[in-house]
mmCIF file of C-alpha atoms in Angstrom:
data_model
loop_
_atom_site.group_PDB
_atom_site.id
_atom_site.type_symbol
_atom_site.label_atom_id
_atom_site.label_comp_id
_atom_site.label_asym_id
_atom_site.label_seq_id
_atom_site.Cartn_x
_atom_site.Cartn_y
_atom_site.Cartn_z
ATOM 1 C CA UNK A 9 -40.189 37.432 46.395
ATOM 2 C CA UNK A 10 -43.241 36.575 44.462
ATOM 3 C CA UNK A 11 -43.175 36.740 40.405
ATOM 4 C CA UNK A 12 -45.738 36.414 38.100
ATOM 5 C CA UNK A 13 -45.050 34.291 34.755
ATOM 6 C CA UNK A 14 -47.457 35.410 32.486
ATOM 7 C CA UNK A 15 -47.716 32.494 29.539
ATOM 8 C CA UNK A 16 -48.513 34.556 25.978
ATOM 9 C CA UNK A 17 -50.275 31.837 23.332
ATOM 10 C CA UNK A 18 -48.845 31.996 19.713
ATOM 11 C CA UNK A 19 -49.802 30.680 16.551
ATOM 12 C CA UNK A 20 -46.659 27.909 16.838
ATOM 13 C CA UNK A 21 -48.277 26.690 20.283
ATOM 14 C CA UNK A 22 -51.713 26.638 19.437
ATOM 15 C CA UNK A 23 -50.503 24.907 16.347
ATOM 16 C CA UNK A 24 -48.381 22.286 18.915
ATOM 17 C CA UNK A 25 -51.427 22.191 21.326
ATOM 18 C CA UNK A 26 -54.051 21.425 18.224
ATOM 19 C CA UNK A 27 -51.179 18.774 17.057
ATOM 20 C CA UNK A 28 -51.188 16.779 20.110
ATOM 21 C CA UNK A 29 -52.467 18.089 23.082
ATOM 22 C CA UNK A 30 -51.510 15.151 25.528
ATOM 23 C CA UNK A 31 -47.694 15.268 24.674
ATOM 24 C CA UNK A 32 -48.074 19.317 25.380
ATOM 25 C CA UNK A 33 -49.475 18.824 28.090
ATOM 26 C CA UNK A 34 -47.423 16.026 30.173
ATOM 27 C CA UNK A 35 -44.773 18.781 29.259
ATOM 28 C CA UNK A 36 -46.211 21.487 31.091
ATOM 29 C CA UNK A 37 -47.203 18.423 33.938
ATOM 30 C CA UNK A 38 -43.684 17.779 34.096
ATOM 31 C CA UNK A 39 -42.245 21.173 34.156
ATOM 32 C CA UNK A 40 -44.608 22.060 37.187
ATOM 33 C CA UNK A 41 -43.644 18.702 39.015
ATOM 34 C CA UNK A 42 -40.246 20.110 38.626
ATOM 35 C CA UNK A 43 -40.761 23.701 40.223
ATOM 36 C CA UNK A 44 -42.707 22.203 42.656
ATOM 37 C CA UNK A 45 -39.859 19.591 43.828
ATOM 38 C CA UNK A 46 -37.514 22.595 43.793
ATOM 39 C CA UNK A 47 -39.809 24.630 45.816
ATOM 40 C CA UNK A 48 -40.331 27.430 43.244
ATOM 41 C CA UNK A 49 -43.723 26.781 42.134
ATOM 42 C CA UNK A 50 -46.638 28.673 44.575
ATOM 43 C CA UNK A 51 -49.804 27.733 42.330
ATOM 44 C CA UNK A 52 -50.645 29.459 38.701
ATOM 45 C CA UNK A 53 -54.007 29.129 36.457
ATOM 46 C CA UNK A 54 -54.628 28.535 32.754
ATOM 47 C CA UNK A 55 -57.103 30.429 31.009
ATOM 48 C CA UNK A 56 -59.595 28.906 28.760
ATOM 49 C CA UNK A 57 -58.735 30.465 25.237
ATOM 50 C CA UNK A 58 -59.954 27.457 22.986
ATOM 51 C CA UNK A 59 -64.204 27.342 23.129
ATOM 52 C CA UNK A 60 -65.017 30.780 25.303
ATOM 53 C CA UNK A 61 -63.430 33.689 23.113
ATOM 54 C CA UNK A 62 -62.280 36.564 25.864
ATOM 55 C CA UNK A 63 -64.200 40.093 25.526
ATOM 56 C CA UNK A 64 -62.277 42.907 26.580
ATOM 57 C CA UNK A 65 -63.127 46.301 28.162
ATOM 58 C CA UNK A 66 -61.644 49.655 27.452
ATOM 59 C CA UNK A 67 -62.417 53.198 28.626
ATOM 60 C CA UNK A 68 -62.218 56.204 26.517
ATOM 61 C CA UNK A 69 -59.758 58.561 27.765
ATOM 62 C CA UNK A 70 -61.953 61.120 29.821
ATOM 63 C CA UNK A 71 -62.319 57.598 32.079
ATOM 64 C CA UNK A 72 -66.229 57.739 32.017
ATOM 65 C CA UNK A 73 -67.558 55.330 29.072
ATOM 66 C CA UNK A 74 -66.363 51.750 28.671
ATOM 67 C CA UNK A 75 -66.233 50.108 25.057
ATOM 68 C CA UNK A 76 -66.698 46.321 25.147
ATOM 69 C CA UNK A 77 -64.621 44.338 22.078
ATOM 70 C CA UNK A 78 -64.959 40.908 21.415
ATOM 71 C CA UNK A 79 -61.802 39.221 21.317
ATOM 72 C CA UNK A 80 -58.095 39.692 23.211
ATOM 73 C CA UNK A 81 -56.754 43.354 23.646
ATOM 74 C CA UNK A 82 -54.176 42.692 21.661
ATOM 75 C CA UNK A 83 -55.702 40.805 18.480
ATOM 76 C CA UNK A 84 -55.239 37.388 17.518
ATOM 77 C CA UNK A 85 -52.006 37.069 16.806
ATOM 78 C CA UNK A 86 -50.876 36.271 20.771
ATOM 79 C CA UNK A 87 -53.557 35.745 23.876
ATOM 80 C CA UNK A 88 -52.798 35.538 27.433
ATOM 81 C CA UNK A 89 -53.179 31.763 27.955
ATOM 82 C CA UNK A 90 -52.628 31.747 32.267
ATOM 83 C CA UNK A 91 -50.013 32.487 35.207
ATOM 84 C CA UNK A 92 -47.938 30.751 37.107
ATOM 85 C CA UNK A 93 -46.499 31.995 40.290
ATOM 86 C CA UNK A 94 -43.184 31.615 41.353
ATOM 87 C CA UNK A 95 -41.267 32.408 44.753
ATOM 88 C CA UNK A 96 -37.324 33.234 43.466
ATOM 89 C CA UNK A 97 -34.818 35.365 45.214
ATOM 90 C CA UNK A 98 -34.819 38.136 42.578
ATOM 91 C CA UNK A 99 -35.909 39.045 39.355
ATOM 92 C CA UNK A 100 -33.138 37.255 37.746
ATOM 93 C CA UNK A 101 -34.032 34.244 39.067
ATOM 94 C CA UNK A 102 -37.304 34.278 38.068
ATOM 95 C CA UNK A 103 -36.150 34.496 34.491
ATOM 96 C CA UNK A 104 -34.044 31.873 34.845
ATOM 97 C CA UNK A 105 -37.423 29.731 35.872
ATOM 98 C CA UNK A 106 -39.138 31.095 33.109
ATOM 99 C CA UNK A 107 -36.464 30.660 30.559
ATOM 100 C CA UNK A 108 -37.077 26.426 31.189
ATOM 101 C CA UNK A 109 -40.524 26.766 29.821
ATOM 102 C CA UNK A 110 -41.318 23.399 27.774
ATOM 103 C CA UNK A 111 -43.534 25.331 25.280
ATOM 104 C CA UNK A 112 -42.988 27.980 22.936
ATOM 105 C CA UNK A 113 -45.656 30.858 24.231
ATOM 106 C CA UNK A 114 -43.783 33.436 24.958
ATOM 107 C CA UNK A 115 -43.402 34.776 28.783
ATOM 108 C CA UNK A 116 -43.383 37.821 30.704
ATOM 109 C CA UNK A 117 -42.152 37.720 34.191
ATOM 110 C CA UNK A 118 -43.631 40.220 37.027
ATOM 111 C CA UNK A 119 -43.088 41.234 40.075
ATOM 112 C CA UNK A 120 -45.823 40.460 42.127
ATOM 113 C CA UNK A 121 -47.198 43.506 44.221
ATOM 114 C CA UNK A 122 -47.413 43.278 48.140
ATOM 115 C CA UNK A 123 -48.904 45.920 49.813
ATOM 116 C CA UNK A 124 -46.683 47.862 52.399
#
Protein backbone atom coordinates (compact mmCIF):
# COMPACT_ATOMS: atom_id res chain seq x y z
CA UNK A 1 0.00 0.00 0.00
CA UNK A 2 1.01 3.44 -0.98
CA UNK A 3 1.29 6.34 1.85
CA UNK A 4 1.83 9.74 1.53
CA UNK A 5 4.32 11.55 4.12
CA UNK A 6 3.41 14.92 4.02
CA UNK A 7 6.63 17.03 5.58
CA UNK A 8 4.96 20.30 7.61
CA UNK A 9 7.92 23.24 7.89
CA UNK A 10 8.19 24.88 11.41
CA UNK A 11 9.82 27.74 12.75
CA UNK A 12 12.60 25.19 14.60
CA UNK A 13 13.41 23.72 10.96
CA UNK A 14 13.49 26.69 9.04
CA UNK A 15 15.57 27.98 11.87
CA UNK A 16 17.93 24.48 11.43
CA UNK A 17 17.71 24.83 7.57
CA UNK A 18 18.76 28.82 7.71
CA UNK A 19 21.58 27.51 10.35
CA UNK A 20 23.22 25.17 8.09
CA UNK A 21 21.57 23.99 5.25
CA UNK A 22 24.24 21.36 4.02
CA UNK A 23 24.28 19.37 7.39
CA UNK A 24 20.18 19.39 6.99
CA UNK A 25 20.34 18.36 4.08
CA UNK A 26 22.93 15.25 3.90
CA UNK A 27 20.34 14.28 6.69
CA UNK A 28 17.42 14.13 4.64
CA UNK A 29 20.14 12.54 1.71
CA UNK A 30 20.82 9.97 4.10
CA UNK A 31 17.47 9.17 5.41
CA UNK A 32 16.21 8.65 1.70
CA UNK A 33 19.36 6.44 0.86
CA UNK A 34 18.07 4.49 3.72
CA UNK A 35 14.31 3.93 2.57
CA UNK A 36 15.50 3.40 -0.63
CA UNK A 37 18.02 0.42 0.41
CA UNK A 38 15.08 -0.96 2.40
CA UNK A 39 12.79 -0.71 -0.46
CA UNK A 40 10.28 1.70 1.16
CA UNK A 41 10.99 4.79 -0.61
CA UNK A 42 8.79 5.15 -4.22
CA UNK A 43 9.92 8.89 -5.07
CA UNK A 44 8.58 12.21 -3.06
CA UNK A 45 9.10 16.12 -4.00
CA UNK A 46 10.09 19.18 -1.98
CA UNK A 47 8.35 22.28 -2.43
CA UNK A 48 10.07 25.51 -2.84
CA UNK A 49 8.92 27.58 0.32
CA UNK A 50 12.14 29.84 0.71
CA UNK A 51 12.16 32.65 -2.49
CA UNK A 52 8.49 31.86 -4.26
CA UNK A 53 5.87 32.56 -1.36
CA UNK A 54 2.73 29.97 -2.14
CA UNK A 55 -0.77 31.77 -2.99
CA UNK A 56 -3.65 29.88 -2.07
CA UNK A 57 -7.21 29.55 -3.46
CA UNK A 58 -10.44 29.27 -1.60
CA UNK A 59 -14.11 29.19 -2.65
CA UNK A 60 -16.86 30.79 -0.80
CA UNK A 61 -19.29 28.36 0.34
CA UNK A 62 -22.10 28.55 -2.43
CA UNK A 63 -18.86 26.93 -4.54
CA UNK A 64 -19.06 29.67 -7.33
CA UNK A 65 -16.37 32.55 -6.50
CA UNK A 66 -12.74 31.77 -5.68
CA UNK A 67 -10.71 34.19 -3.26
CA UNK A 68 -6.97 34.19 -4.00
CA UNK A 69 -4.62 34.85 -0.57
CA UNK A 70 -1.14 35.33 -0.67
CA UNK A 71 0.60 33.11 1.54
CA UNK A 72 -0.01 29.23 2.99
CA UNK A 73 -3.67 28.24 3.99
CA UNK A 74 -2.75 27.86 7.15
CA UNK A 75 -0.55 31.08 8.05
CA UNK A 76 2.96 31.23 8.74
CA UNK A 77 3.41 29.50 11.54
CA UNK A 78 3.79 25.80 9.59
CA UNK A 79 3.92 25.36 5.48
CA UNK A 80 3.75 22.25 3.59
CA UNK A 81 7.43 21.88 2.62
CA UNK A 82 6.98 18.38 0.08
CA UNK A 83 5.97 14.51 0.05
CA UNK A 84 7.52 11.59 0.11
CA UNK A 85 5.96 8.38 -0.91
CA UNK A 86 6.28 5.31 0.74
CA UNK A 87 5.15 1.59 -0.11
CA UNK A 88 4.55 -0.13 3.71
CA UNK A 89 2.28 -2.97 4.52
CA UNK A 90 -0.18 -0.88 6.56
CA UNK A 91 -0.75 2.26 8.05
CA UNK A 92 1.25 1.40 11.00
CA UNK A 93 4.08 0.86 9.18
CA UNK A 94 4.10 3.83 7.49
CA UNK A 95 4.30 5.64 10.79
CA UNK A 96 6.91 3.76 11.84
CA UNK A 97 8.86 5.19 8.50
CA UNK A 98 7.78 8.46 9.26
CA UNK A 99 8.54 8.44 12.90
CA UNK A 100 12.67 8.12 11.65
CA UNK A 101 12.42 11.50 10.11
CA UNK A 102 15.98 13.30 10.63
CA UNK A 103 14.29 16.76 10.88
CA UNK A 104 11.93 18.26 13.11
CA UNK A 105 8.88 19.35 10.55
CA UNK A 106 6.27 17.71 11.64
CA UNK A 107 4.52 14.77 9.43
CA UNK A 108 1.28 13.57 8.40
CA UNK A 109 1.02 10.20 6.91
CA UNK A 110 -1.80 9.33 4.13
CA UNK A 111 -3.13 6.82 2.54
CA UNK A 112 -2.64 7.16 -0.92
CA UNK A 113 -5.92 6.80 -3.07
CA UNK A 114 -6.13 4.10 -5.92
CA UNK A 115 -8.97 4.09 -7.91
CA UNK A 116 -11.14 0.82 -7.89
Amino acid sequence: MKFAIVIIENAESRRQIQEDRSTYRKRIEGWMGQQGQAGVLVGGEAFETETVAPVTVRREADGTTPQVIEGPFAGDAETLGGYIIVEAADRDAAVEIAKTWPNPETLEVRPLWTAA
